[in-house]
Amino acid sequence: MDEVVAGIDIGGTKIAIAIETLAGERIAARRLPTQVKIGAYAIIENVLQSITEILEDKQVKLAAIGIGCPSPLDIEKGLVISPSNLQNWDNFPIVKLFKKRFNVPIVLENDANTATLGEYNYGAGRGFKNIVYITVSTGVGGGIIINGEIVHGVGWGAGELGHTIVQPDGVRCNCGSIGCLETICAGVHIARRAKMRLAGGEPSLMNELVLNINEVTAKTVVEAVRKKDQLASEIWTETCRFLAIGIANIITLIAPEAIIIGGGVASAGELLFAPLRSFLPQFVSMIPLEKVAVLPAELGGESGVCGALALAKQVYLESYQVYEV
Ligand SMILES: [Zn+2]
């Protein structure tokens, strides 16, 4: 019977499951909606059931499981600790539930780090040893890989790139600090600035793209930038400039081989990457920038589940090595 690993990416709206052989052949993939109403235990029971069905259907044996989940987590105890987008998942013993059903090595990791591992192993980060992944979406998150290993740091807190300070006289962030990168570059904050200026009466095409100013999103801003709207372009340029400052700080600190940018805002493509590349030289002086690749992520919504698979393989190999010794 072939041995396989399972990768699970748990999100606020959907859960992705993928099963691969140890040789890397994807034999099954499923997506389940995160039915918040039925509660954490019933949601995970559905995931366990799906995996059991796949294993029986494909006649394969499970060797290890990797799970990506929104933080905060207690990785050592295998607990999910009340993430903002998973209500009532307070101190939820996710690893214990998986272990009870499948007695195999299991590893839990935060979703930003699994996305980083996904891009590193399967996406834009292939071939590099040191990368930084940044997701610019509703929030701004990220992960750091040095010499092939995720950097966890004290309290498993490393890699919170969205909460590095770039504007100390700016606005307060959800995390409590003032002027985090997230308060400028996250989708909700791009929309916030646009709404504020539209409400102040500044002329803009954005008024015609929505019925009501309150409906303006980062997508509306991007659409207006493509149509050469002055106000939208100012907001977008400011976003790109501050993202460049945040990225420049990371480059100066870590000197990675590649910065990989994903997430909904990054799907603006060259509209984001072109100004980013032109701003970066202003803010990086100590590192040869031509040696740092600034690349779009390749896996889209798949990065998390791919990273979970990579983690499962890693934990399987580590457990195997332990038995060999
Ligand atoms: Zn913050």
XYZ file of C-alpha atoms and ligand atoms in Angstrom:
326
model
C 0.000 0.000 0.000
C 1.451 3.395 -1.040
C 2.191 5.862 1.733
C 0.796 9.384 1.425
C 0.827 12.669 3.334
C -2.122 15.011 3.915
C -1.985 18.806 3.828
C -4.833 20.821 5.309
C -5.243 24.582 5.000
C -7.916 25.964 7.308
C -9.325 29.378 6.448
C -12.234 31.536 7.550
C -14.358 30.641 4.505
C -12.944 27.369 3.184
C -10.767 24.410 4.086
C -8.466 22.913 1.454
C -7.321 19.293 1.723
C -4.664 17.710 -0.503
C -3.192 14.229 -0.463
C 0.137 13.436 -2.094
C 2.350 10.378 -2.327
C 5.780 10.696 -0.731
C 7.147 10.925 -4.289
C 5.079 14.085 -4.833
C 2.144 12.840 -6.899
C -1.100 14.627 -5.990
C -3.752 11.918 -5.731
C -6.653 13.921 -4.306
C -7.734 17.473 -3.490
C -10.927 18.668 -1.842
C -12.369 21.962 -0.700
C -14.921 22.193 2.082
C -16.737 25.354 3.145
C -15.901 26.455 6.704
C -19.426 26.172 8.063
C -18.893 28.475 11.013
C -22.396 27.757 12.385
C -21.832 24.023 12.989
C -18.868 24.713 15.274
C -15.198 23.741 15.315
C -15.675 20.086 16.336
C -18.200 19.351 13.571
C -16.082 21.220 10.991
C -13.014 19.133 11.843
C -15.098 15.928 11.916
C -16.043 16.669 8.271
C -12.357 17.117 7.410
C -11.424 13.831 9.155
C -14.247 12.066 7.313
C -13.105 13.446 3.943
C -9.562 12.236 4.521
C -10.807 8.783 5.614
C -12.899 8.523 2.435
C -9.960 9.458 0.222
C -7.647 6.938 1.941
C -10.214 4.136 1.498
C -11.053 5.114 -2.048
C -7.412 5.305 -3.178
C -6.260 2.371 -1.033
C -3.316 4.291 0.428
C -1.806 4.565 3.908
C -1.436 7.892 5.683
C 2.125 8.659 6.869
C 1.880 12.223 8.241
C -0.331 15.316 8.375
C 0.493 19.032 8.060
C -2.089 21.589 9.170
C -2.063 25.328 8.439
C -4.375 27.483 10.518
C -4.906 31.199 11.240
C -2.996 32.423 14.304
C -2.801 32.773 17.247
C -1.845 29.143 17.831
C -0.081 27.244 20.571
C 2.018 25.104 18.282
C 3.654 23.082 21.063
C 0.303 22.120 22.604
C -1.424 21.788 19.219
C -4.101 24.355 20.055
C -5.930 26.990 18.020
C -6.392 30.101 20.185
C -9.330 32.256 19.050
C -8.318 33.562 15.587
C -10.377 36.610 14.566
C -11.776 34.866 11.465
C -12.672 31.590 13.240
C -15.093 32.487 15.980
C -15.467 30.109 18.938
C -12.236 28.257 18.162
C -10.944 29.075 21.644
C -8.156 26.766 22.834
C -9.403 24.253 20.296
C -7.343 20.996 20.469
C -7.026 20.485 16.726
C -3.915 18.273 16.780
C -5.408 15.969 19.430
C -8.494 15.387 17.261
C -6.409 14.475 14.220
C -4.129 12.283 16.333
C -7.119 10.396 17.779
C -8.319 9.471 14.279
C -4.972 8.984 12.504
C -2.106 7.982 14.750
C 0.650 9.507 12.585
C 3.084 12.430 13.032
C 1.148 15.711 12.856
C 2.464 19.254 12.644
C 0.578 22.519 13.107
C 1.779 25.838 11.660
C 0.295 29.302 11.177
C -1.225 29.969 7.763
C 1.261 32.688 6.763
C 4.148 30.280 7.344
C 2.449 27.427 5.465
C 1.863 29.801 2.520
C 5.570 30.709 2.687
C 6.524 27.011 2.685
C 4.130 26.414 -0.208
C 5.786 29.043 -2.401
C 9.233 27.825 -1.297
C 8.607 24.172 -2.158
C 6.121 24.363 -5.034
C 5.952 27.967 -6.302
C 7.997 31.098 -6.959
C 10.521 30.249 -4.223
C 11.778 27.019 -5.803
C 15.550 26.957 -6.186
C 16.222 29.561 -3.466
C 17.426 28.896 0.076
C 16.505 32.217 1.682
C 13.179 33.831 0.911
C 10.677 36.199 2.457
C 7.026 35.779 1.525
C 4.603 38.661 1.937
C 0.870 38.453 1.500
C -0.910 41.744 0.873
C -4.596 41.093 1.177
C -7.279 42.026 3.745
C -4.269 42.168 6.103
C -0.523 42.025 5.523
C 1.326 38.902 6.680
C 4.364 36.913 5.843
C 6.999 34.365 6.620
C 10.776 34.071 6.519
C 12.767 31.034 5.389
C 16.508 30.980 6.066
C 18.574 28.030 4.862
C 15.390 26.141 4.101
C 13.866 26.556 7.568
C 10.972 28.739 8.681
C 12.155 31.291 11.257
C 9.844 31.024 14.278
C 11.570 33.130 16.906
C 10.533 33.675 20.495
C 6.894 32.785 21.124
C 6.646 31.558 17.509
C 6.086 35.206 16.583
C 8.643 35.884 13.819
C 7.623 36.995 10.360
C 4.845 39.461 11.259
C 5.925 41.791 8.507
C 2.564 43.549 8.400
C 3.210 44.881 11.886
C 6.586 46.473 11.304
C 6.239 50.228 11.789
C 6.595 52.415 8.714
C 4.583 55.500 9.768
C 4.845 56.133 13.536
C 2.577 59.187 13.304
C 0.000 57.230 11.316
C -3.184 55.421 12.330
C -3.674 52.761 14.995
C -3.528 49.146 13.859
C -5.712 46.243 15.082
C -2.606 44.940 16.857
C -2.444 48.062 19.071
C 0.622 49.701 17.470
C 0.555 52.858 15.385
C 1.601 53.026 11.743
C 2.098 49.334 10.951
C 2.717 48.490 7.288
C -0.720 46.855 7.358
C -2.420 50.188 8.195
C -1.374 51.519 4.792
C -1.090 48.557 2.428
C -3.861 46.170 3.496
C -6.891 46.178 1.218
C -9.182 47.584 3.893
C -6.816 50.482 4.543
C -6.397 51.310 0.842
C -10.203 51.489 0.714
C -10.309 53.526 3.951
C -8.100 56.277 2.523
C -10.054 56.353 -0.739
C -13.392 56.655 1.096
C -12.054 59.400 3.338
C -10.888 61.512 0.416
C -14.029 60.880 -1.624
C -16.117 61.902 1.386
C -14.068 65.124 1.463
C -15.437 65.912 -1.995
C -12.361 65.252 -4.145
C -13.283 64.488 -7.757
C -12.634 60.923 -8.912
C -13.825 58.253 -11.336
C -14.301 56.054 -8.292
C -17.596 57.878 -7.654
C -18.885 56.355 -10.895
C -17.606 52.846 -10.184
C -19.754 52.380 -7.066
C -23.302 53.290 -6.079
C -22.202 54.494 -2.669
C -18.802 55.664 -1.372
C -19.005 52.996 1.356
C -18.794 50.287 -1.322
C -15.297 51.380 -2.402
C -12.746 48.556 -2.010
C -9.069 48.167 -2.933
C -10.338 46.645 -6.192
C -12.229 49.869 -6.982
C -9.007 51.832 -6.426
C -7.060 49.489 -8.733
C -9.753 49.729 -11.414
C -9.632 53.537 -11.253
C -5.804 53.519 -11.380
C -6.004 51.520 -14.611
C -8.260 54.268 -15.969
C -5.651 56.920 -14.979
C -7.764 58.464 -12.222
C -5.728 61.081 -10.362
C -7.003 60.457 -6.808
C -6.840 56.653 -7.088
C -3.318 56.938 -8.534
C -2.168 59.069 -5.585
C -3.511 56.525 -3.083
C -1.995 53.633 -5.025
C 1.409 55.308 -5.363
C 1.421 55.966 -1.612
C 0.554 52.279 -1.016
C 3.390 51.103 -3.289
C 5.862 53.533 -1.690
C 5.136 52.335 1.840
C 5.181 48.693 0.759
C 8.603 49.415 -0.765
C 9.745 50.888 2.584
C 8.538 47.778 4.446
C 10.188 45.459 1.936
C 13.399 47.532 1.898
C 13.661 47.147 5.674
C 13.302 43.374 5.330
C 15.864 43.257 2.513
C 18.341 45.301 4.552
C 17.855 43.078 7.596
C 17.860 39.644 5.964
C 19.310 40.092 2.456
C 17.149 37.268 1.081
C 17.569 35.866 -2.425
C 13.908 36.478 -3.166
C 10.952 38.487 -1.916
C 7.747 36.794 -3.024
C 4.539 38.791 -2.900
C 1.087 37.230 -2.929
C -2.452 38.007 -1.781
C -5.399 39.827 -3.334
C -3.755 43.269 -3.546
C -0.676 41.720 -5.208
C -2.928 40.293 -7.921
C -2.814 43.839 -9.401
C 0.354 42.473 -11.067
C 2.695 44.941 -12.787
C 0.547 47.799 -11.523
C 2.076 46.938 -8.121
C 5.429 45.425 -9.110
C 6.573 48.193 -11.497
C 6.324 51.051 -8.935
C 7.648 48.743 -6.231
C 10.799 48.009 -8.231
C 11.289 51.698 -8.988
C 10.870 52.760 -5.318
C 13.130 50.081 -3.798
C 16.522 51.615 -4.774
C 15.601 54.753 -2.768
C 15.314 52.723 0.410
C 18.008 50.039 0.134
C 21.636 51.118 0.330
C 23.610 48.284 1.949
C 22.485 45.293 -0.114
C 23.075 44.655 -3.856
C 19.444 44.902 -4.966
C 20.139 43.265 -8.312
C 20.741 40.046 -6.383
C 17.317 40.153 -4.713
C 14.507 38.858 -6.919
C 11.140 40.545 -6.295
C 8.589 38.083 -7.629
C 4.845 37.515 -7.684
C 3.635 34.406 -5.858
C 2.714 31.557 -8.213
C 0.248 29.448 -6.291
C -2.600 31.854 -5.482
C -5.028 30.242 -3.046
C -3.089 26.951 -3.193
C 0.027 28.173 -1.375
C -1.287 27.242 2.092
C -2.300 23.687 1.292
C 0.965 23.101 -0.630
C 2.921 24.322 2.400
C 0.919 22.011 4.658
C 1.908 19.098 2.404
C 5.566 20.156 2.578
C 5.322 20.274 6.377
C 3.775 16.807 6.486
C 6.627 15.411 4.396
C 9.161 17.135 6.625
C 7.652 15.746 9.841
C 7.409 12.282 8.279
C 11.106 12.319 7.309
C 12.109 13.586 10.751
C 10.129 10.825 12.513
C 11.627 8.254 10.143
C 15.129 9.475 10.971
C 14.371 9.136 14.673
C 13.376 5.481 14.205
C 16.484 4.785 12.119
C 18.790 6.047 14.870
Zn -0.112 46.170 13.606
